Amino acid sequence: QVQFVESGGGLVRPGESLNLSCVVSGIVFQDNSLGWYRQTPDNQRQLIARITAGGRLSYVEWVTGRFTISRDNAKNTFYLEMNNLKPEDTAVYYCNVGWSPYDSWGQGTQVTVSS
């Protein structure tokens, strides 16, 4: 059974940073692309960053240069480093595979950016 467990969210001020982590089980981790998603106001999950099995990175435009996705295959864990956070980054963030996400989403981690 595939499982995604997110952590690392919190309340920060604009300009500050957070590091999100996602521990994955139930898949062959190193063979999968992985992605970070954020929940939209209409309860959809939008992919914002992806890292392929080969390490290729891609981002939505509005996080490029501020967020960095990375992975540690030895730990079945991947990360999202979030820098220069803005109030509009406030959302629940989820992790999943980077293509055709599984239905078994984790609980997500809340990121709140407020002064």
Tab-separated table of N, CA, C and O in Angstrom, residues 44-107:
chain	number	residue	atom	x	y	z
A	44	GLN	N	-8.647	21.424	-5.425
A	44	GLN	CA	-7.848	20.612	-6.335
A	44	GLN	C	-6.407	20.596	-5.816
A	44	GLN	O	-6.025	21.413	-4.980
A	45	ARG	N	-5.634	19.702	-6.336
A	45	ARG	CA	-4.225	19.645	-5.971
A	45	ARG	C	-3.395	19.951	-7.210
A	45	ARG	O	-3.449	19.213	-8.197
A	46	GLN	N	-2.669	21.039	-7.111
A	46	GLN	CA	-1.888	21.536	-8.236
A	46	GLN	C	-0.426	21.147	-8.045
A	46	GLN	O	0.171	21.435	-6.995
A	47	LEU	N	0.141	20.520	-9.061
A	47	LEU	CA	1.560	20.185	-9.023
A	47	LEU	C	2.383	21.464	-9.111
A	47	LEU	O	2.175	22.275	-10.012
A	48	ILE	N	3.315	21.635	-8.188
A	48	ILE	CA	4.133	22.839	-8.210
A	48	ILE	C	5.608	22.538	-8.432
A	48	ILE	O	6.361	23.423	-8.847
A	49	ALA	N	6.034	21.322	-8.151
A	49	ALA	CA	7.437	20.967	-8.337
A	49	ALA	C	7.532	19.469	-8.556
A	49	ALA	O	6.822	18.698	-7.903
A	50	ARG	N	8.408	19.091	-9.463
A	50	ARG	CA	8.602	17.670	-9.786
A	50	ARG	C	10.081	17.375	-9.902
A	50	ARG	O	10.845	18.185	-10.426
A	51	ILE	N	10.456	16.198	-9.427
A	51	ILE	CA	11.804	15.691	-9.653
A	51	ILE	C	11.664	14.294	-10.235
A	51	ILE	O	10.967	13.439	-9.675
A	52	THR	N	12.320	14.055	-11.350
A	52	THR	CA	12.224	12.754	-12.001
A	52	THR	C	13.158	11.747	-11.336
A	52	THR	O	13.992	12.101	-10.490
A	53	ALA	N	13.034	10.495	-11.737
A	53	ALA	CA	13.935	9.463	-11.215
A	53	ALA	C	15.385	9.796	-11.541
A	53	ALA	O	16.300	9.467	-10.786
A	54	GLY	N	15.577	10.456	-12.645
A	54	GLY	CA	16.930	10.837	-13.052
A	54	GLY	C	17.404	12.154	-12.494
A	54	GLY	O	18.530	12.578	-12.783
A	55	GLY	N	16.547	12.818	-11.727
A	55	GLY	CA	16.957	14.055	-11.076
A	55	GLY	C	16.613	15.332	-11.812
A	55	GLY	O	17.025	16.423	-11.405
A	56	ARG	N	15.849	15.227	-12.895
A	56	ARG	CA	15.458	16.434	-13.617
A	56	ARG	C	14.383	17.163	-12.828
A	56	ARG	O	13.443	16.555	-12.331
A	57	LEU	N	14.530	18.470	-12.746
A	57	LEU	CA	13.643	19.288	-11.923
A	57	LEU	C	12.735	20.129	-12.799
A	57	LEU	O	13.145	20.595	-13.864
A	58	SER	N	11.516	20.343	-12.328
A	58	SER	CA	10.625	21.289	-12.993
A	58	SER	C	9.729	21.934	-11.947
A	58	SER	O	9.400	21.312	-10.927
A	59	TYR	N	9.341	23.177	-12.237
A	59	TYR	CA	8.561	23.979	-11.286
A	59	TYR	C	7.513	24.788	-12.033
A	59	TYR	O	7.716	25.151	-13.196
A	60	VAL	N	6.463	25.118	-11.322
A	60	VAL	CA	5.577	26.136	-11.858
A	60	VAL	C	6.289	27.479	-11.764
A	60	VAL	O	7.194	27.672	-10.928
A	61	GLU	N	5.876	28.391	-12.614
A	61	GLU	CA	6.632	29.635	-12.764
A	61	GLU	C	6.737	30.413	-11.460
A	61	GLU	O	7.785	30.978	-11.137
A	62	TRP	N	5.656	30.424	-10.686
A	62	TRP	CA	5.642	31.326	-9.540
A	62	TRP	C	6.432	30.824	-8.347
A	62	TRP	O	6.531	31.531	-7.342
A	63	VAL	N	7.012	29.623	-8.412
A	63	VAL	CA	7.923	29.187	-7.349
A	63	VAL	C	9.361	29.073	-7.845
A	63	VAL	O	10.276	28.872	-7.036
A	64	THR	N	9.552	29.197	-9.131
A	64	THR	CA	10.896	29.067	-9.690
A	64	THR	C	11.815	30.122	-9.078
A	64	THR	O	11.477	31.291	-9.006
A	65	GLY	N	12.959	29.655	-8.613
A	65	GLY	CA	13.917	30.538	-7.980
A	65	GLY	C	13.724	30.678	-6.485
A	65	GLY	O	14.614	31.191	-5.787
A	66	ARG	N	12.586	30.238	-5.978
A	66	ARG	CA	12.328	30.325	-4.536
A	66	ARG	C	12.259	28.945	-3.887
A	66	ARG	O	12.676	28.770	-2.746
A	67	PHE	N	11.714	27.973	-4.595
A	67	PHE	CA	11.545	26.618	-4.061
A	67	PHE	C	12.513	25.671	-4.762
A	67	PHE	O	12.777	25.816	-5.965
A	68	THR	N	12.987	24.687	-4.009
A	68	THR	CA	13.872	23.673	-4.570
A	68	THR	C	13.416	22.298	-4.114
A	68	THR	O	13.290	22.051	-2.907
A	69	ILE	N	13.182	21.428	-5.066
A	69	ILE	CA	12.818	20.046	-4.751
A	69	ILE	C	14.066	19.184	-4.831
A	69	ILE	O	14.944	19.400	-5.685
A	70	SER	N	14.160	18.215	-3.926
A	70	SER	CA	15.299	17.302	-3.923
A	70	SER	C	14.835	15.959	-3.384
A	70	SER	O	13.731	15.846	-2.836
A	71	ARG	N	15.680	14.960	-3.533
A	71	ARG	CA	15.298	13.624	-3.095
A	71	ARG	C	16.494	12.913	-2.504
A	71	ARG	O	17.643	13.183	-2.882
A	72	ASP	N	16.203	11.972	-1.605
A	72	ASP	CA	17.218	11.111	-1.030
A	72	ASP	C	16.713	9.678	-1.174
A	72	ASP	O	15.897	9.209	-0.371
A	73	ASN	N	17.193	8.994	-2.190
A	73	ASN	CA	16.699	7.646	-2.476
A	73	ASN	C	17.022	6.667	-1.347
A	73	ASN	O	16.300	5.689	-1.144
A	74	ALA	N	18.096	6.906	-0.623
A	74	ALA	CA	18.471	6.001	0.466
A	74	ALA	C	17.483	6.072	1.621
A	74	ALA	O	17.361	5.125	2.400
A	75	LYS	N	16.776	7.194	1.723
A	75	LYS	CA	15.841	7.385	2.833
A	75	LYS	C	14.387	7.330	2.400
A	75	LYS	O	13.495	7.573	3.221
A	76	ASN	N	14.148	7.051	1.106
A	76	ASN	CA	12.769	7.086	0.592
A	76	ASN	C	12.080	8.401	0.967
A	76	ASN	O	10.892	8.416	1.313
A	77	THR	N	12.808	9.465	0.872
A	77	THR	CA	12.319	10.771	1.305
A	77	THR	C	12.666	11.815	0.257
A	77	THR	O	13.745	11.769	-0.339
A	78	PHE	N	11.728	12.739	0.050
A	78	PHE	CA	12.074	13.886	-0.762
A	78	PHE	C	11.616	15.162	-0.077
A	78	PHE	O	10.874	15.118	0.906
A	79	TYR	N	12.076	16.276	-0.588
A	79	TYR	CA	12.013	17.524	0.161
A	79	TYR	C	11.565	18.675	-0.727
A	79	TYR	O	11.680	18.623	-1.952
A	80	LEU	N	11.087	19.699	-0.077
A	80	LEU	CA	10.824	20.960	-0.755
A	80	LEU	C	11.371	22.072	0.124
A	80	LEU	O	10.832	22.336	1.214
A	81	GLU	N	12.427	22.687	-0.331
A	81	GLU	CA	12.988	23.850	0.352
A	81	GLU	C	12.261	25.078	-0.170
A	81	GLU	O	12.238	25.337	-1.369
A	82	MET	N	11.669	25.809	0.735
A	82	MET	CA	10.849	26.963	0.376
A	82	MET	C	11.504	28.214	0.951
A	82	MET	O	11.588	28.363	2.168
A	83	ASN	N	11.950	29.076	0.086
A	83	ASN	CA	12.616	30.310	0.503
A	83	ASN	C	11.806	31.522	0.080
A	83	ASN	O	10.974	31.452	-0.834
A	84	ASN	N	12.089	32.628	0.749
A	84	ASN	CA	11.421	33.885	0.425
A	84	ASN	C	9.907	33.688	0.316
A	84	ASN	O	9.278	34.082	-0.669
A	85	LEU	N	9.361	33.092	1.337
A	85	LEU	CA	7.938	32.782	1.319
A	85	LEU	C	7.084	34.045	1.296
A	85	LEU	O	7.438	35.069	1.880
A	86	LYS	N	5.951	33.930	0.613
A	86	LYS	CA	5.026	35.042	0.454
A	86	LYS	C	3.662	34.644	1.016
A	86	LYS	O	3.339	33.446	1.062
A	87	PRO	N	2.861	35.616	1.390
A	87	PRO	CA	1.528	35.278	1.906
A	87	PRO	C	0.721	34.402	0.936
A	87	PRO	O	-0.038	33.531	1.383
A	88	GLU	N	0.906	34.606	-0.346
A	88	GLU	CA	0.159	33.805	-1.321
A	88	GLU	C	0.638	32.361	-1.414
A	88	GLU	O	0.010	31.546	-2.105
A	89	ASP	N	1.723	32.018	-0.739
A	89	ASP	CA	2.160	30.619	-0.652
A	89	ASP	C	1.371	29.844	0.401
A	89	ASP	O	1.512	28.624	0.501
A	90	THR	N	0.579	30.544	1.182
A	90	THR	CA	-0.206	29.883	2.215
A	90	THR	C	-1.133	28.848	1.596
A	90	THR	O	-1.915	29.152	0.693
A	91	ALA	N	-1.019	27.620	2.061
A	91	ALA	CA	-1.816	26.515	1.533
A	91	ALA	C	-1.442	25.242	2.294
A	91	ALA	O	-0.494	25.228	3.076
A	92	VAL	N	-2.190	24.199	2.029
A	92	VAL	CA	-1.795	22.857	2.457
A	92	VAL	C	-0.991	22.231	1.322
A	92	VAL	O	-1.425	22.252	0.164
A	93	TYR	N	0.151	21.683	1.663
A	93	TYR	CA	1.048	21.090	0.676
A	93	TYR	C	1.051	19.572	0.842
A	93	TYR	O	1.105	19.051	1.955
A	94	TYR	N	1.008	18.909	-0.298
A	94	TYR	CA	0.968	17.446	-0.345
A	94	TYR	C	2.104	16.918	-1.216
A	94	TYR	O	2.597	17.618	-2.107
A	95	CYS	N	2.452	15.670	-0.980
A	95	CYS	CA	3.422	15.019	-1.855
A	95	CYS	C	2.793	13.765	-2.452
A	95	CYS	O	1.867	13.173	-1.881
A	96	ASN	N	3.322	13.379	-3.590
A	96	ASN	CA	2.830	12.203	-4.301
A	96	ASN	C	3.839	11.918	-5.406
A	96	ASN	O	4.869	12.581	-5.502
A	97	VAL	N	3.546	10.965	-6.237
A	97	VAL	CA	4.414	10.762	-7.390
A	97	VAL	C	4.196	11.915	-8.360
A	97	VAL	O	3.188	12.619	-8.294
A	98	GLY	N	5.138	12.097	-9.254
A	98	GLY	CA	5.117	13.281	-10.087
A	98	GLY	C	4.243	13.179	-11.324
A	98	GLY	O	3.974	14.197	-11.978
A	99	TRP	N	3.809	11.992	-11.674
A	99	TRP	CA	2.893	11.783	-12.798
A	99	TRP	C	1.749	10.893	-12.321
A	99	TRP	O	1.974	9.957	-11.567
A	100	SER	N	0.561	11.154	-12.733
A	100	SER	CA	-0.608	10.336	-12.383
A	100	SER	C	-0.611	9.984	-10.896
A	100	SER	O	-0.416	8.830	-10.497
A	101	PRO	N	-0.800	10.998	-10.052
A	101	PRO	CA	-0.694	10.758	-8.614
A	101	PRO	C	-1.656	9.683	-8.117
A	101	PRO	O	-2.752	9.511	-8.649
A	102	TYR	N	-1.195	8.984	-7.107
A	102	TYR	CA	-2.027	7.978	-6.468
A	102	TYR	C	-3.213	8.647	-5.764
A	102	TYR	O	-3.130	9.800	-5.334
A	103	ASP	N	-4.267	7.886	-5.604
A	103	ASP	CA	-5.435	8.391	-4.880
A	103	ASP	C	-5.186	8.477	-3.381
A	103	ASP	O	-5.891	9.175	-2.669
A	104	SER	N	-4.193	7.745	-2.901
A	104	SER	CA	-3.942	7.691	-1.454
A	104	SER	C	-3.047	8.847	-1.031
A	104	SER	O	-1.871	8.671	-0.756
A	105	TRP	N	-3.616	10.026	-0.947
A	105	TRP	CA	-2.899	11.203	-0.500
A	105	TRP	C	-2.681	11.164	1.008
A	105	TRP	O	-3.472	10.602	1.748
A	106	GLY	N	-1.608	11.808	1.436
A	106	GLY	CA	-1.375	11.984	2.857
A	106	GLY	C	-2.259	13.088	3.418
A	106	GLY	O	-3.139	13.603	2.727
A	107	GLN	N	-2.003	13.456	4.639
A	107	GLN	CA	-2.800	14.494	5.288
A	107	GLN	C	-2.340	15.893	4.914
A	107	GLN	O	-3.062	16.867	5.170
